[in-house]
Coordinates of N, CA and C in Angstrom, one line a residue:
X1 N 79.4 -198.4 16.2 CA 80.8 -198.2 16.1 C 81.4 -199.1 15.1
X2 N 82.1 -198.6 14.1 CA 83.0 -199.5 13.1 C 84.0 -199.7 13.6
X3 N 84.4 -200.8 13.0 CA 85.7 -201.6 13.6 C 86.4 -201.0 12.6
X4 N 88.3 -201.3 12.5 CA 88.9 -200.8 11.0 C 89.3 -202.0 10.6
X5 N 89.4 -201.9 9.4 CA 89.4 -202.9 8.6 C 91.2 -204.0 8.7
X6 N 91.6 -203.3 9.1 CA 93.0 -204.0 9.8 C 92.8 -204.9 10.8
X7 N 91.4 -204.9 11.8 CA 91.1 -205.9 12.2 C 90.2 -206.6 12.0
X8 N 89.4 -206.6 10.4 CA 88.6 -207.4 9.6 C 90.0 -208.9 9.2
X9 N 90.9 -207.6 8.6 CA 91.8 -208.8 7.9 C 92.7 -209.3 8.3
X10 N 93.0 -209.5 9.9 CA 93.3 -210.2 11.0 C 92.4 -211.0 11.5
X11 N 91.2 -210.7 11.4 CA 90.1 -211.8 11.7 C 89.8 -213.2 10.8
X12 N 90.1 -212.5 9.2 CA 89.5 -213.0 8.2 C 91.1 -214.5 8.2
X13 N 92.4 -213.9 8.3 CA 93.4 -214.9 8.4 C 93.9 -215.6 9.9
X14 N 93.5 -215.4 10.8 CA 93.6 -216.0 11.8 C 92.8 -216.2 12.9
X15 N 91.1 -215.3 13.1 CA 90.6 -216.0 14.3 C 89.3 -216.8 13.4
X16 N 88.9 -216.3 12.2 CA 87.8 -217.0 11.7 C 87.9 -218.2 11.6
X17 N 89.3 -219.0 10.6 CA 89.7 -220.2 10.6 C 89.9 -221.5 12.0
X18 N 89.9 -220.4 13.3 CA 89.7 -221.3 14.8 C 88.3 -221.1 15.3
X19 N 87.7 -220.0 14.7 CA 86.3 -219.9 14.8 C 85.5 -220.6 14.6
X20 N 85.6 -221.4 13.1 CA 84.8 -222.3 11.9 C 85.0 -223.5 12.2
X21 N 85.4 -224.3 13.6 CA 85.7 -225.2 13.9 C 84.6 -225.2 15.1
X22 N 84.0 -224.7 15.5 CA 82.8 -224.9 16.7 C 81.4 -223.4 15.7
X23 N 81.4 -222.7 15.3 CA 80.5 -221.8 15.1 C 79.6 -222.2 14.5
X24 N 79.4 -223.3 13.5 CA 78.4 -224.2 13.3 C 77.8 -224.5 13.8
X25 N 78.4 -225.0 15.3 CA 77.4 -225.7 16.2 C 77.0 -225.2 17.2
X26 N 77.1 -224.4 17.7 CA 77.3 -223.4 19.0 C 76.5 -222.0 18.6
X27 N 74.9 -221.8 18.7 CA 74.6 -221.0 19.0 C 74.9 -219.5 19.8
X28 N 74.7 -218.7 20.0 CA 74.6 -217.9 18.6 C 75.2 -217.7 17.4
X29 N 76.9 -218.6 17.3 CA 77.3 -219.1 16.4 C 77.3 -219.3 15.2
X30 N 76.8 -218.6 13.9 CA 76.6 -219.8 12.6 C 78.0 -219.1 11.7
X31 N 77.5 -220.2 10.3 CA 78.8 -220.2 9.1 C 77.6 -219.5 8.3
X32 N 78.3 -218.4 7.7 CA 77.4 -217.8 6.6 C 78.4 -218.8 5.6
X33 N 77.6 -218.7 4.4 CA 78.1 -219.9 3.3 C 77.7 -218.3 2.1
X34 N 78.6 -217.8 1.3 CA 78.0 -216.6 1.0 C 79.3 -217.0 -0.9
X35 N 78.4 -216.8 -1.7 CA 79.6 -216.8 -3.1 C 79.6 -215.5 -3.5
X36 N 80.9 -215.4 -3.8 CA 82.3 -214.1 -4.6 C 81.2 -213.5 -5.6
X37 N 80.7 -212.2 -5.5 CA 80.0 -211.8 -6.4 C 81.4 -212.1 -8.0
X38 N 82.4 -211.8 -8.0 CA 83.2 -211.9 -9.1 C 83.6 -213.2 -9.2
X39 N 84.1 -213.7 -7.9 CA 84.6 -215.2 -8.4 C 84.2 -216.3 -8.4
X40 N 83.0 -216.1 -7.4 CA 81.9 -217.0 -7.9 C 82.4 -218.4 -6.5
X41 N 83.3 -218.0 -5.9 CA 84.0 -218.8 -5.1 C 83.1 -218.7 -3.8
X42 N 82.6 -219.9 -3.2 CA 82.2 -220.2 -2.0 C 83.2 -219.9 -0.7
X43 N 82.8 -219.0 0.2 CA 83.2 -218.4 1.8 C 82.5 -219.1 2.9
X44 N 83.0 -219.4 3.6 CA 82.2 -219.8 4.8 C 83.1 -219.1 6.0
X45 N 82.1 -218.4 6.1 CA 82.3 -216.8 7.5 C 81.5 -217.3 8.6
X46 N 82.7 -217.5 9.9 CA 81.9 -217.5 11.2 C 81.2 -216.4 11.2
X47 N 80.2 -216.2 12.3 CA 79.8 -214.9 12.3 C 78.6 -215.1 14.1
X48 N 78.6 -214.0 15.2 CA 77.8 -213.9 15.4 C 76.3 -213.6 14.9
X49 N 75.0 -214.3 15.6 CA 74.2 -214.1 14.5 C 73.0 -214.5 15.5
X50 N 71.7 -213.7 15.6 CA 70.5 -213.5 16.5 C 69.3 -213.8 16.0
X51 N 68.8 -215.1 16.2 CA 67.1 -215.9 15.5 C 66.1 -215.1 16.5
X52 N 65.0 -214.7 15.9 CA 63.8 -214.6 16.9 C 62.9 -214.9 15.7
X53 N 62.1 -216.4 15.7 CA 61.6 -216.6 14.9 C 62.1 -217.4 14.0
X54 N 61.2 -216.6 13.0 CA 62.2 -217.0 11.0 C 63.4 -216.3 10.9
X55 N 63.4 -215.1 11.9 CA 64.4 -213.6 11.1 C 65.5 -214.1 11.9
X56 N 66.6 -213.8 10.7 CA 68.3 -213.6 11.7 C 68.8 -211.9 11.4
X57 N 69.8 -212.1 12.7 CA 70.1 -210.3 12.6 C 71.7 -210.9 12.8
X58 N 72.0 -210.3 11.4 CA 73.6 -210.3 12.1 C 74.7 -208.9 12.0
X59 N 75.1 -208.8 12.9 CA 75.8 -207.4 13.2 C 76.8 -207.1 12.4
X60 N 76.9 -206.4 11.9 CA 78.1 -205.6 10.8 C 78.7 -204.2 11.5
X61 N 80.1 -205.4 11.5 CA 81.0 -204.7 12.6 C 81.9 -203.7 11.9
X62 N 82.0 -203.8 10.5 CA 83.2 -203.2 9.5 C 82.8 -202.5 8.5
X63 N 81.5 -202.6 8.4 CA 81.3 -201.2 7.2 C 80.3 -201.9 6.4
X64 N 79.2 -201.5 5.5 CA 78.6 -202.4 4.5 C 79.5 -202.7 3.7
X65 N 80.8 -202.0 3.3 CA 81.6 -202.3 2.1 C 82.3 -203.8 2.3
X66 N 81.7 -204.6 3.6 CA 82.3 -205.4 3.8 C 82.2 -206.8 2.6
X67 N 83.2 -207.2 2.0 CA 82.7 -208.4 1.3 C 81.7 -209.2 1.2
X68 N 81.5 -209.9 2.8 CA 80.4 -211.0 3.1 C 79.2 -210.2 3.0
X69 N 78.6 -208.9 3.1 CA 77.3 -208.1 3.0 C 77.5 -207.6 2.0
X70 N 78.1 -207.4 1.0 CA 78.3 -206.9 -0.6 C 77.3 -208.4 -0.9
X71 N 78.4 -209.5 -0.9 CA 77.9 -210.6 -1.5 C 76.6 -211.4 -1.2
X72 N 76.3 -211.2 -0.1 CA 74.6 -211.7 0.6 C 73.9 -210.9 0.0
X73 N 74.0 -209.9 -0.3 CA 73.0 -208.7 -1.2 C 72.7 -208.8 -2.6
X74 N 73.9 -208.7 -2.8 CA 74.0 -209.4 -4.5 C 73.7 -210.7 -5.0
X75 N 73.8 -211.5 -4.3 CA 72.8 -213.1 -4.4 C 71.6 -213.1 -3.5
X76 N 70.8 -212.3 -2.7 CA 69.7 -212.0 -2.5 C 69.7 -212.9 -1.4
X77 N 70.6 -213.5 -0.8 CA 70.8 -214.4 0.3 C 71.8 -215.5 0.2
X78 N 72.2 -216.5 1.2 CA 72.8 -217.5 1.7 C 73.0 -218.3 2.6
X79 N 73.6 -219.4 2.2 CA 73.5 -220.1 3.5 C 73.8 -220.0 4.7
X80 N 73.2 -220.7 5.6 CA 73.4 -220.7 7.4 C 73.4 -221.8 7.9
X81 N 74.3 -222.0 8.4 CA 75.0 -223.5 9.2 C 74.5 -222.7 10.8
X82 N 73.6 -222.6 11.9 CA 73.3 -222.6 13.1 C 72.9 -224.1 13.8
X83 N 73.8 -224.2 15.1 CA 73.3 -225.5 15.6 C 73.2 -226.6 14.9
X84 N 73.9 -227.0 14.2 CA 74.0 -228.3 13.4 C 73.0 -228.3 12.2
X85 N 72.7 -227.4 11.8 CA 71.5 -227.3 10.8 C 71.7 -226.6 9.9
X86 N 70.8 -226.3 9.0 CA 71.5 -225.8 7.2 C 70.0 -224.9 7.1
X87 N 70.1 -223.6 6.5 CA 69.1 -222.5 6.8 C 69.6 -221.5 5.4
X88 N 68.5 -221.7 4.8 CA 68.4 -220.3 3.6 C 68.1 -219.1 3.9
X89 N 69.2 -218.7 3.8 CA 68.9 -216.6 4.5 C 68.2 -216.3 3.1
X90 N 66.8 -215.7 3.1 CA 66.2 -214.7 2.1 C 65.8 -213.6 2.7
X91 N 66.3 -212.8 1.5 CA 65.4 -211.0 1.9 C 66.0 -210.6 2.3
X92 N 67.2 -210.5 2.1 CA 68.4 -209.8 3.2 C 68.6 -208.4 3.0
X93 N 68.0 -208.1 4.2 CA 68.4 -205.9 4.0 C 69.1 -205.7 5.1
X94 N 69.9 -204.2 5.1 CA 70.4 -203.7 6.0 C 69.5 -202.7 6.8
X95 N 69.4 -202.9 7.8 CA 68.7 -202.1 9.3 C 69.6 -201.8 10.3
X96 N 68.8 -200.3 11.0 CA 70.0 -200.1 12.3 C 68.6 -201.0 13.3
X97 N 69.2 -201.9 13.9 CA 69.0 -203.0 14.9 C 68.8 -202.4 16.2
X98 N 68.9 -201.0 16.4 CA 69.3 -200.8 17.6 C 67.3 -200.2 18.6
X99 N 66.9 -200.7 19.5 CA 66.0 -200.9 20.8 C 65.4 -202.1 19.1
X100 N 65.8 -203.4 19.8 CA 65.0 -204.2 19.0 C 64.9 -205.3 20.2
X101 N 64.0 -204.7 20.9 CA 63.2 -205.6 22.0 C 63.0 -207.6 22.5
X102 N 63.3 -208.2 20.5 CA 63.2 -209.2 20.7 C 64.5 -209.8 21.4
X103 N 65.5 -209.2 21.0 CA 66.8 -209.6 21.0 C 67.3 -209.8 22.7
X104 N 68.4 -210.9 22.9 CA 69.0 -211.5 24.6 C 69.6 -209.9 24.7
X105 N 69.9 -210.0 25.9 CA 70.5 -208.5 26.6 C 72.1 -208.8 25.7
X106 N 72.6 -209.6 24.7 CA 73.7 -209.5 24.8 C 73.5 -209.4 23.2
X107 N 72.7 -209.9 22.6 CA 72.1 -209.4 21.4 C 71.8 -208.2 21.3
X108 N 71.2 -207.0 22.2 CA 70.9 -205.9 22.0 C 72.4 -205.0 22.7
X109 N 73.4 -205.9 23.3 CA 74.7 -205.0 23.1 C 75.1 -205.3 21.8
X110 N 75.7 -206.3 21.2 CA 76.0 -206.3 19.9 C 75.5 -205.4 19.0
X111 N 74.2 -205.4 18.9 CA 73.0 -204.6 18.0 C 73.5 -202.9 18.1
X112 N 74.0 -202.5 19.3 CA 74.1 -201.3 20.1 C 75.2 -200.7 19.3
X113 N 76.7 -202.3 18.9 CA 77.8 -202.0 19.3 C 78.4 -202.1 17.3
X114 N 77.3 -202.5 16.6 CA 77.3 -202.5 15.2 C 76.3 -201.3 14.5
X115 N 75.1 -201.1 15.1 CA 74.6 -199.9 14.7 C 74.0 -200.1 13.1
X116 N 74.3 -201.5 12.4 CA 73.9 -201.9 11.4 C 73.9 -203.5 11.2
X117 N 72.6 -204.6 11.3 CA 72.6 -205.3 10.8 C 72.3 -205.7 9.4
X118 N 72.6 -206.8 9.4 CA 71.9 -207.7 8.0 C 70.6 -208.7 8.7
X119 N 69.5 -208.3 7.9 CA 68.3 -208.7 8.4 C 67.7 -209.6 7.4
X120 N 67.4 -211.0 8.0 CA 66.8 -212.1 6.5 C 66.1 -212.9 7.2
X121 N 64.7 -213.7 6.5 CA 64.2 -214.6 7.1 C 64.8 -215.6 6.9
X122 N 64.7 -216.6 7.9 CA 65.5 -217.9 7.8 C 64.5 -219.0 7.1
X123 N 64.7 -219.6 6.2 CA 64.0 -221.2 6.1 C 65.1 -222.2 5.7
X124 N 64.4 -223.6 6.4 CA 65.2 -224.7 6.1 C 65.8 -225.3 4.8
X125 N 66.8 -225.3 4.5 CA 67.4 -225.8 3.2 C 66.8 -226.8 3.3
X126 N 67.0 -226.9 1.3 CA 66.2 -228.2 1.0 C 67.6 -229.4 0.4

């Protein structure tokens, strides 16, 4: 199910900014750290987001046309602030996520409820 974009950019000016104050630290929680394909400008996007392993799944609730998954694609990855820690998203493709067995029962409703993740292995920034 897509969300509309009217509540992307009500998210993006008012709950992300009270979001970005614990989503760092607070699993399933992270900060995508993702730069402006045009401006080159650094974002840091709360974001639900699901580890099993190396791989993160994170749910794309608004469309691939969304900024933050234009720009993770176009730089072939980015950063991930999860649990107090700093993580290089590479390989990042889009998948439908849906009967992905690894995932918590609340992971596989999200998964259900986006119908499209962004899929990347995680390794430790250096």
């Amino acid at each position: 199910m897509r969300l509309p974009r009217s509540l992307a950019r009500f998210n993006t000016k008012v709950t992300n900014p009270l979001q970005s104050l614990w989503a760092g630290k607070l699993a399933p929680w992270i900060i995508l750290e993702h730069t402006g394909r045009r401006t080159g400008r650094t974002y840091r996007t709360p974001m639900l987001a699901w580890k099993r392993g190396d791989r993160l799944l994170i749910g794309i609730l608004y469309g691939e046309e969304s900024s933050w998954v234009r720009n993770v694609l176009a730089a072939d990855g980015a950063e991930i602030i999860r649990s107090g820690r700093r993580y290089r998203l590479r390989h990042p493709h889009i998948e439908n996520p849906a009967g992905r067995s690894e995932l918590s029962p609340i992971g596989r409703l999200y998964a259900r409820v986006s119908r499209q993740a962004l899929v990347g292995v995680l390794v430790p920034a250096q």
